[in-house]
Tab-separated table of C-alpha atoms in Angstrom:
chain	number	residue	atom	x	y	z
A	1	LEU	CA	-42.077	32.265	-15.286
A	2	LEU	CA	-40.510	31.116	-12.063
A	3	SER	CA	-36.917	31.935	-11.317
A	4	CYS	CA	-34.609	30.867	-8.553
A	5	HIS	CA	-31.304	32.159	-7.273
A	6	LEU	CA	-28.495	29.938	-6.025
A	7	PRO	CA	-25.459	31.184	-4.092
A	8	ASP	CA	-22.416	31.751	-6.271
A	9	ALA	CA	-20.523	29.080	-4.313
A	10	ASP	CA	-22.942	26.453	-5.616
A	11	LEU	CA	-22.804	27.619	-9.195
A	12	GLY	CA	-19.084	27.118	-9.692
A	13	GLU	CA	-17.552	29.276	-12.381
A	14	VAL	CA	-20.216	31.551	-13.875
A	15	ARG	CA	-19.825	32.336	-17.584
A	16	PRO	CA	-22.245	35.135	-18.530
A	17	GLY	CA	-23.246	35.103	-22.166
A	18	ASP	CA	-21.793	31.642	-22.820
A	19	PHE	CA	-24.970	29.761	-23.718
A	20	SER	CA	-23.046	26.660	-24.830
A	21	TYR	CA	-21.692	26.082	-21.311
A	22	VAL	CA	-23.616	23.440	-19.328
A	23	GLY	CA	-21.377	23.181	-16.245
A	24	ILE	CA	-20.661	19.449	-16.140
A	25	ASP	CA	-17.049	20.165	-15.163
A	26	ALA	CA	-18.302	21.539	-11.819
A	27	ILE	CA	-18.704	17.926	-10.631
A	28	LEU	CA	-14.957	17.854	-10.008
A	29	GLU	CA	-15.213	20.691	-7.510
A	30	GLN	CA	-18.202	19.005	-5.854
A	31	MET	CA	-16.217	15.785	-5.491
A	32	ARG	CA	-13.223	17.688	-4.139
A	33	ARG	CA	-15.346	19.424	-1.483
A	34	LYS	CA	-16.950	16.147	-0.434
A	35	ALA	CA	-13.582	14.379	-0.236
A	36	MET	CA	-12.118	17.240	1.814
A	37	LYS	CA	-14.984	16.926	4.295
A	38	GLN	CA	-14.751	13.137	4.614
A	39	GLY	CA	-10.983	12.859	4.636
A	40	PHE	CA	-9.062	9.818	3.447
A	41	GLU	CA	-7.926	6.497	4.876
A	42	LEU	CA	-4.733	4.613	4.083
A	43	ASN	CA	-3.668	1.342	5.697
A	44	ILE	CA	-0.066	0.253	5.096
A	45	MET	CA	1.471	-2.985	6.362
A	46	VAL	CA	5.249	-3.309	6.753
A	47	VAL	CA	6.804	-6.796	6.686
A	48	GLY	CA	10.412	-7.835	7.091
A	49	GLN	CA	12.823	-9.198	9.655
A	50	SER	CA	13.977	-6.939	12.471
A	51	GLY	CA	16.817	-4.499	11.884
A	52	LEU	CA	15.922	-3.557	8.299
A	53	GLY	CA	14.743	-0.029	9.125
A	54	LYS	CA	10.967	-0.509	8.742
A	55	SER	CA	10.053	2.011	11.436
A	56	THR	CA	12.567	4.583	10.185
A	57	LEU	CA	11.311	4.320	6.610
A	58	MET	CA	7.685	4.867	7.650
A	59	ASN	CA	8.672	7.909	9.699
A	60	THR	CA	10.623	9.221	6.691
A	61	LEU	CA	7.702	8.661	4.286
A	62	PHE	CA	5.248	10.715	6.342
A	63	LYS	CA	7.775	13.082	7.950
A	64	SER	CA	6.435	12.280	11.416
A	65	LYS	CA	6.660	9.613	14.109
A	66	VAL	CA	4.061	7.213	12.722
A	67	SER	CA	5.731	3.856	13.346
A	68	ARG	CA	4.908	1.582	16.264
A	69	LYS	CA	8.464	1.725	17.636
A	70	SER	CA	8.372	5.530	17.684
A	71	LEU	CA	5.548	5.383	20.225
A	72	VAL	CA	5.992	2.182	22.229
A	73	SER	CA	9.673	1.292	21.986
A	74	THR	CA	11.540	0.052	25.042
A	75	PRO	CA	15.311	0.114	25.646
A	76	GLU	CA	15.545	-3.672	25.277
A	77	GLU	CA	12.696	-4.826	23.066
A	78	ARG	CA	12.888	-8.593	22.801
A	79	ILE	CA	12.202	-10.441	19.560
A	80	PRO	CA	8.724	-11.988	19.883
A	81	GLN	CA	8.535	-15.783	19.754
A	82	THR	CA	5.588	-15.570	17.359
A	83	ILE	CA	4.453	-12.921	14.909
A	84	GLU	CA	2.584	-10.164	16.733
A	85	ILE	CA	0.566	-7.997	14.383
A	86	LYS	CA	0.134	-4.484	15.771
A	87	SER	CA	-1.664	-1.486	14.286
A	88	ILE	CA	-1.251	2.171	15.132
A	89	SER	CA	-3.434	4.903	13.601
A	90	HIS	CA	-2.627	8.580	13.173
A	91	ASP	CA	-4.574	11.577	11.906
A	92	ILE	CA	-2.391	13.546	9.503
A	93	GLU	CA	-3.323	16.876	7.958
A	94	GLU	CA	-1.547	18.747	5.160
A	95	LYS	CA	-2.887	21.885	3.452
A	96	GLY	CA	-6.393	21.203	4.735
A	97	VAL	CA	-6.423	17.557	3.572
A	98	ARG	CA	-7.035	15.094	6.405
A	99	MET	CA	-5.928	11.476	6.282
A	100	LYS	CA	-6.238	8.657	8.779
A	101	LEU	CA	-3.055	6.648	8.367
A	102	THR	CA	-2.819	3.179	9.903
A	103	VAL	CA	0.583	1.479	10.019
A	104	ILE	CA	0.428	-2.285	10.600
A	105	ASP	CA	3.661	-3.786	11.893
A	106	THR	CA	4.555	-7.480	12.012
A	107	PRO	CA	7.303	-7.890	14.646
A	108	GLY	CA	8.687	-11.414	14.757
A	109	PHE	CA	8.422	-12.118	11.011
A	110	GLY	CA	11.516	-13.942	9.729
A	111	ASP	CA	13.321	-13.709	13.078
A	112	GLN	CA	12.972	-17.324	14.210
A	113	ILE	CA	15.221	-20.308	13.524
A	114	ASN	CA	12.281	-22.051	11.858
A	115	ASN	CA	10.313	-19.582	9.730
A	116	GLU	CA	8.086	-22.180	8.082
A	117	ASN	CA	4.545	-20.891	7.521
A	118	CYS	CA	5.337	-17.553	9.168
A	119	TRP	CA	3.222	-15.921	6.437
A	120	GLN	CA	0.037	-17.512	7.824
A	121	PRO	CA	-0.748	-15.020	10.646
A	122	ILE	CA	-0.285	-12.157	8.184
A	123	MET	CA	-2.557	-13.796	5.591
A	124	LYS	CA	-5.151	-14.407	8.313
A	125	PHE	CA	-4.991	-10.791	9.484
A	126	ILE	CA	-5.527	-9.466	5.935
A	127	ASN	CA	-8.486	-11.795	5.365
A	128	ASP	CA	-9.926	-10.925	8.785
A	129	GLN	CA	-10.077	-7.275	7.711
A	130	TYR	CA	-11.907	-8.309	4.521
A	131	GLU	CA	-14.326	-10.366	6.623
A	132	GLN	CA	-14.948	-7.466	8.984
A	133	TYR	CA	-15.696	-5.147	6.045
A	134	LEU	CA	-17.967	-7.772	4.453
A	135	GLN	CA	-20.001	-8.221	7.645
A	136	GLU	CA	-20.523	-4.457	7.857
A	137	GLU	CA	-21.486	-4.387	4.177
A	138	ILE	CA	-24.159	-7.098	4.382
A	139	ASN	CA	-25.829	-5.688	7.495
A	140	ILE	CA	-29.441	-4.692	6.854
A	141	ASP	CA	-28.931	-1.506	8.853
A	142	ARG	CA	-25.426	-0.731	7.696
A	143	LYS	CA	-23.390	2.369	8.379
A	144	LYS	CA	-23.453	5.231	5.902
A	145	ARG	CA	-19.675	5.000	5.647
A	146	ILE	CA	-18.127	1.652	6.527
A	147	PRO	CA	-14.843	1.977	8.454
A	148	ASP	CA	-12.099	0.645	6.171
A	149	SER	CA	-9.464	-1.432	7.959
A	150	ARG	CA	-8.549	-3.414	4.811
A	151	VAL	CA	-4.802	-3.510	4.116
A	152	HIS	CA	-4.272	-1.352	1.028
A	153	CYS	CA	-0.564	-1.984	0.588
A	154	CYS	CA	2.132	-4.237	2.010
A	155	ILE	CA	5.708	-2.956	1.852
A	156	TYR	CA	7.979	-6.006	1.893
A	157	PHE	CA	11.559	-5.390	3.060
A	158	ILE	CA	14.238	-7.487	1.365
A	159	PRO	CA	17.616	-7.745	3.168
A	160	PRO	CA	20.464	-6.123	1.147
A	161	THR	CA	22.390	-9.357	0.616
A	162	GLY	CA	23.242	-8.567	-3.004
A	163	HIS	CA	22.733	-12.208	-3.997
A	164	CYS	CA	19.147	-13.424	-4.504
A	165	LEU	CA	15.798	-13.738	-2.773
A	166	ARG	CA	15.594	-16.152	0.146
A	167	PRO	CA	13.020	-18.998	0.027
A	168	LEU	CA	11.127	-17.083	2.744
A	169	ASP	CA	10.905	-13.981	0.524
A	170	VAL	CA	9.652	-15.995	-2.457
A	171	GLU	CA	7.075	-17.949	-0.445
A	172	PHE	CA	5.701	-14.864	1.308
A	173	MET	CA	5.326	-12.761	-1.829
A	174	ARG	CA	3.970	-15.669	-3.878
A	175	ARG	CA	1.150	-16.259	-1.416
A	176	LEU	CA	0.413	-12.709	-0.271
A	177	SER	CA	0.464	-11.121	-3.734
A	178	LYS	CA	-2.866	-12.901	-4.342
A	179	VAL	CA	-4.610	-11.014	-1.535
A	180	VAL	CA	-2.856	-7.645	-1.165
A	181	ASN	CA	-0.828	-5.098	-3.151
A	182	ILE	CA	2.833	-5.875	-2.449
A	183	VAL	CA	5.555	-3.274	-3.003
A	184	PRO	CA	9.001	-4.848	-2.469
A	185	VAL	CA	11.918	-2.685	-1.358
A	186	ILE	CA	15.611	-3.374	-0.791
A	187	ALA	CA	16.218	-2.162	2.742
A	188	LYS	CA	19.309	-0.191	3.773
A	189	ALA	CA	20.418	0.043	0.154
A	190	ASP	CA	23.375	2.253	1.115
A	191	THR	CA	25.202	-0.938	2.143
A	192	LEU	CA	25.451	-1.893	-1.563
A	193	THR	CA	27.552	-0.299	-4.267
A	194	LEU	CA	25.657	1.064	-7.274
A	195	GLU	CA	26.776	-1.911	-9.375
A	196	GLU	CA	25.727	-4.403	-6.679
A	197	ARG	CA	22.409	-2.616	-6.297
A	198	ASP	CA	21.567	-2.730	-10.015
A	199	SER	CA	22.579	-6.379	-10.294
A	200	PHE	CA	20.553	-7.308	-7.193
A	201	LYS	CA	17.473	-5.489	-8.541
A	202	GLN	CA	17.747	-7.314	-11.871
A	203	THR	CA	18.112	-10.684	-10.125
A	204	ILE	CA	15.044	-10.009	-7.974
A	205	ARG	CA	12.933	-9.015	-11.002
A	206	GLU	CA	13.922	-12.228	-12.761
A	207	GLU	CA	13.070	-14.304	-9.685
A	208	LEU	CA	9.691	-12.603	-9.323
A	209	ARG	CA	8.877	-13.438	-12.953
A	210	ALA	CA	10.149	-17.021	-12.623
A	211	ASN	CA	7.928	-17.621	-9.590
A	212	GLY	CA	4.844	-15.950	-11.045
A	213	ILE	CA	4.801	-13.227	-8.385
A	214	ASP	CA	2.816	-10.188	-9.498
A	215	VAL	CA	3.724	-7.201	-7.334
A	216	TYR	CA	2.147	-3.746	-7.528
A	217	PRO	CA	1.508	-2.199	-10.047
A	218	GLN	CA	0.133	-5.400	-11.588
A	219	LYS	CA	0.356	-5.494	-15.378
A	220	GLU	CA	-3.092	-7.069	-15.813
A	221	PHE	CA	-4.784	-4.121	-14.098
A	222	ASP	CA	-3.399	-1.371	-16.342
A	223	GLU	CA	-6.520	0.430	-17.548
A	224	ASP	CA	-5.232	2.062	-20.739
A	225	ALA	CA	-2.134	2.846	-22.783
A	226	ASP	CA	-1.219	5.859	-20.600
A	227	ASP	CA	-1.420	3.734	-17.448
A	228	ARG	CA	0.643	1.036	-19.086
A	229	MET	CA	3.383	3.464	-20.083
A	230	ILE	CA	3.612	4.994	-16.587
A	231	ASN	CA	3.440	1.652	-14.798
A	232	GLU	CA	6.039	0.025	-17.056
A	233	LYS	CA	8.571	2.608	-15.877
A	234	ILE	CA	7.701	1.752	-12.275
A	235	ARG	CA	7.915	-1.988	-12.918
A	236	GLU	CA	11.405	-1.492	-14.360
A	237	MET	CA	12.490	0.121	-11.057
A	238	ILE	CA	11.053	-2.506	-8.727
A	239	PRO	CA	12.247	-3.336	-6.146
A	240	PHE	CA	12.983	0.177	-4.906
A	241	ALA	CA	16.408	0.463	-3.283
A	242	VAL	CA	15.670	2.705	-0.294
A	243	VAL	CA	17.377	4.429	2.609
A	244	GLY	CA	15.395	5.866	5.502
A	245	SER	CA	16.381	8.535	8.008
A	246	ASP	CA	14.575	10.940	10.297
A	247	GLN	CA	17.775	12.872	11.036
A	248	GLU	CA	18.421	16.236	9.379
A	249	TYR	CA	21.874	17.426	8.291
A	250	GLN	CA	23.239	20.588	6.733
A	251	VAL	CA	24.303	19.961	3.109
A	252	ASN	CA	25.408	22.902	0.949
A	253	GLY	CA	23.491	25.321	3.144
A	254	LYS	CA	20.269	23.256	3.091
A	255	ARG	CA	18.688	21.100	5.803
A	256	LEU	CA	18.169	17.597	4.369
A	257	LEU	CA	17.111	14.204	5.653
A	258	GLY	CA	20.049	11.848	5.425
A	259	ARG	CA	22.575	9.443	6.907
A	260	LYS	CA	25.978	10.832	7.808
A	261	THR	CA	29.055	8.695	7.135
A	262	LYS	CA	32.807	9.316	7.167
A	263	TRP	CA	32.666	9.727	3.383
A	264	GLY	CA	29.762	12.159	3.247
A	265	THR	CA	25.998	12.390	3.702
A	266	ILE	CA	23.565	10.061	1.984
A	267	GLU	CA	20.597	12.231	1.053
A	268	VAL	CA	17.376	10.267	1.419
A	269	GLU	CA	15.387	12.299	-1.139
A	270	ASN	CA	18.191	12.574	-3.706
A	271	ILE	CA	17.455	10.114	-6.538
A	272	ALA	CA	21.183	9.933	-7.290
A	273	HIS	CA	21.676	8.407	-3.818
A	274	CYS	CA	18.656	6.092	-3.438
A	275	GLU	CA	15.135	5.475	-4.728
A	276	PHE	CA	13.179	6.618	-1.690
A	277	ALA	CA	11.628	9.510	-3.661
A	278	TYR	CA	10.213	7.073	-6.252
A	279	LEU	CA	8.654	4.932	-3.489
A	280	ARG	CA	7.137	7.998	-1.818
A	281	ASP	CA	5.674	9.242	-5.103
A	282	LEU	CA	4.165	5.827	-5.863
A	283	LEU	CA	2.538	5.369	-2.446
A	284	ILE	CA	1.385	8.934	-1.841
A	285	ARG	CA	1.591	11.339	-4.765
A	286	THR	CA	0.628	9.361	-7.876
A	287	HIS	CA	-0.882	5.933	-7.084
A	288	MET	CA	-2.504	6.112	-3.637
A	289	GLN	CA	-6.071	6.093	-4.966
A	290	ASN	CA	-5.276	3.358	-7.472
A	291	ILE	CA	-3.804	1.207	-4.701
A	292	LYS	CA	-7.060	1.602	-2.771
A	293	ASP	CA	-9.146	0.912	-5.890
A	294	ILE	CA	-7.274	-2.340	-6.624
A	295	THR	CA	-7.759	-3.398	-2.992
A	296	SER	CA	-11.498	-2.733	-3.169
A	297	SER	CA	-12.415	-3.880	-6.675
A	298	ILE	CA	-9.986	-6.797	-7.061
A	299	HIS	CA	-8.544	-8.251	-3.846
A	300	TYR	CA	-11.576	-7.637	-1.635
A	301	GLU	CA	-13.954	-8.612	-4.445
A	302	VAL	CA	-12.219	-11.991	-4.876
A	303	TYR	CA	-12.571	-12.583	-1.131
A	304	ARG	CA	-16.202	-11.413	-1.089
A	305	VAL	CA	-17.264	-13.690	-3.974
A	306	ARG	CA	-15.509	-16.711	-2.459
A	307	ARG	CA	-16.873	-15.967	0.988
A	308	LEU	CA	-20.489	-15.603	-0.167
A	309	ASN	CA	-20.253	-18.739	-2.330
A	310	GLU	CA	-18.920	-20.764	0.590
A	311	THR	CA	-21.432	-19.275	3.027
A	312	ASN	CA	-24.273	-20.297	0.724
A	313	GLY	CA	-23.082	-23.876	1.103
A	314	GLN	CA	-22.790	-23.610	4.893
A	315	PRO	CA	-26.066	-23.123	6.785
A	316	ASN	CA	-24.265	-21.956	9.916
A	317	GLY	CA	-22.502	-19.210	7.936
A	318	GLN	CA	-19.048	-20.040	9.261
A	319	PRO	CA	-16.169	-18.157	7.621
A	320	PRO	CA	-14.201	-20.185	5.039
A	321	ASN	CA	-10.603	-21.271	5.423
A	322	THR	CA	-8.962	-17.840	5.213
A	323	LEU	CA	-5.526	-19.332	4.551
A	324	ALA	CA	-6.555	-20.959	1.292
A	325	ASP	CA	-5.632	-19.343	-1.986
A	326	PRO	CA	-8.477	-17.713	-3.940
A	327	LYS	CA	-10.211	-20.077	-6.363
A	328	PRO	CA	-8.546	-19.583	-9.757
A	329	GLN	CA	-11.734	-19.384	-11.793
A	330	GLN	CA	-13.136	-16.657	-9.552
A	331	ALA	CA	-9.898	-14.687	-9.427
A	332	ASN	CA	-9.492	-14.799	-13.202
A	333	GLY	CA	-13.093	-13.839	-13.785
A	334	LEU	CA	-12.780	-10.791	-11.561
A	335	ALA	CA	-9.549	-9.681	-13.193
A	336	ALA	CA	-11.246	-9.831	-16.580
A	337	GLN	CA	-14.111	-7.711	-15.249
A	338	HIS	CA	-11.790	-5.115	-13.729
A	339	GLN	CA	-12.853	-2.428	-16.190
A	340	VAL	CA	-16.545	-2.637	-15.269
A	341	LEU	CA	-16.292	-2.959	-11.523
A	342	THR	CA	-17.394	0.027	-9.490
A	343	HIS	CA	-14.412	1.654	-7.814
A	344	GLU	CA	-14.578	2.871	-4.252
A	345	MET	CA	-14.460	6.640	-3.958
C-alpha cells in the first residue's frame, strides 16, 4: 500500500479516530486563505449637491482620509460648470485583511441653475465601467483576475429639507436604480428634530414606492426567508438619517467621533443620535459581499446581455446607447434567474 503525508496546515483540523469525518468543512478555511491573499475591492460612488457632507461621511465610514477633497482640496474650490467624475483609490488594511477602496465623486451634480439631464454623465460612467469589464472578459487571452472598476454602490445624499424629494432626486434614483445599487441617505440629519426626521423618512419611502424606485436592498433579490427578514428591517429604516464627522471629542471620559454644539455633542456612532452606524454596518459589516454579488450577477449581467445582443446586430461592434434603460424583457428574465446565476467570489 502506498501512503502519503501532507503538512498539518493542509489537513485542517485533524480528528484521530473519527472515521465518519470527511473534512468538507475545511473548504471554508481554504476560501478564507485565498481571499486573504487576493484581497478585496469595493467601489463606492457618492452623489449629491455640494455642501451635504459627502467627503466627511466617507472619511467617517472608513476612519481615514479617503475622500477626494481630503487629498486635493483647495482653499477656494469653485463649483464645476459640468459634472466632473473623479475617482481616488486607497489600499486599506485591517487585521490582515486588505481592501482596495475606490471612492468616485461627482462634483457639480445638482449645483447648476438648470439640472436637467445631469444624471446622464453618471449613467454613462457606470456603463463605461461595465463595458470595460466586458471587453476584458471577452478577450481570448484574458487576465487571470480582471480588474473590477464597476460601481458596486451609489450613496445618494438627500438634502435635509424635511418636506419631500425634489424632482431631481426622483429622476436620478428612478433611472440609476436600474443600473446600480442605490443607498439613499438624509445628509446632515442633525439639522432636523427627531419628529421631523421620522416624518421625512416616511415621506421619502412613500415617494420611492409611488415612483417605482427600488433601492438597495431590493426586495426581489432576497434569496430566502432569513434574508427577507433581515432586509425588511433595513428597508424600514431607509433612507438612513446620517451625520458625519472626523473630529474626536471627549464624552464621559471616552474619545468619540462627533459634532460639538452649544447644547452638547452629537455622537456619530450613537444610534440614539443618528443612523450612521446602521449605514456603516450595511455597507461594510453585513452586506458588502451581497452588494458586489448583485452588481455582478444582476446589474452587470443585464448590461452584458443587452450589449452582446446589440453587438451581434452591429458588424462594427460599436457600443450601444449607454444612456438607454435596460430592455424590460431582459431585465425581468435576469431577475427571475437570480437564484441560478453564478456569483462572483
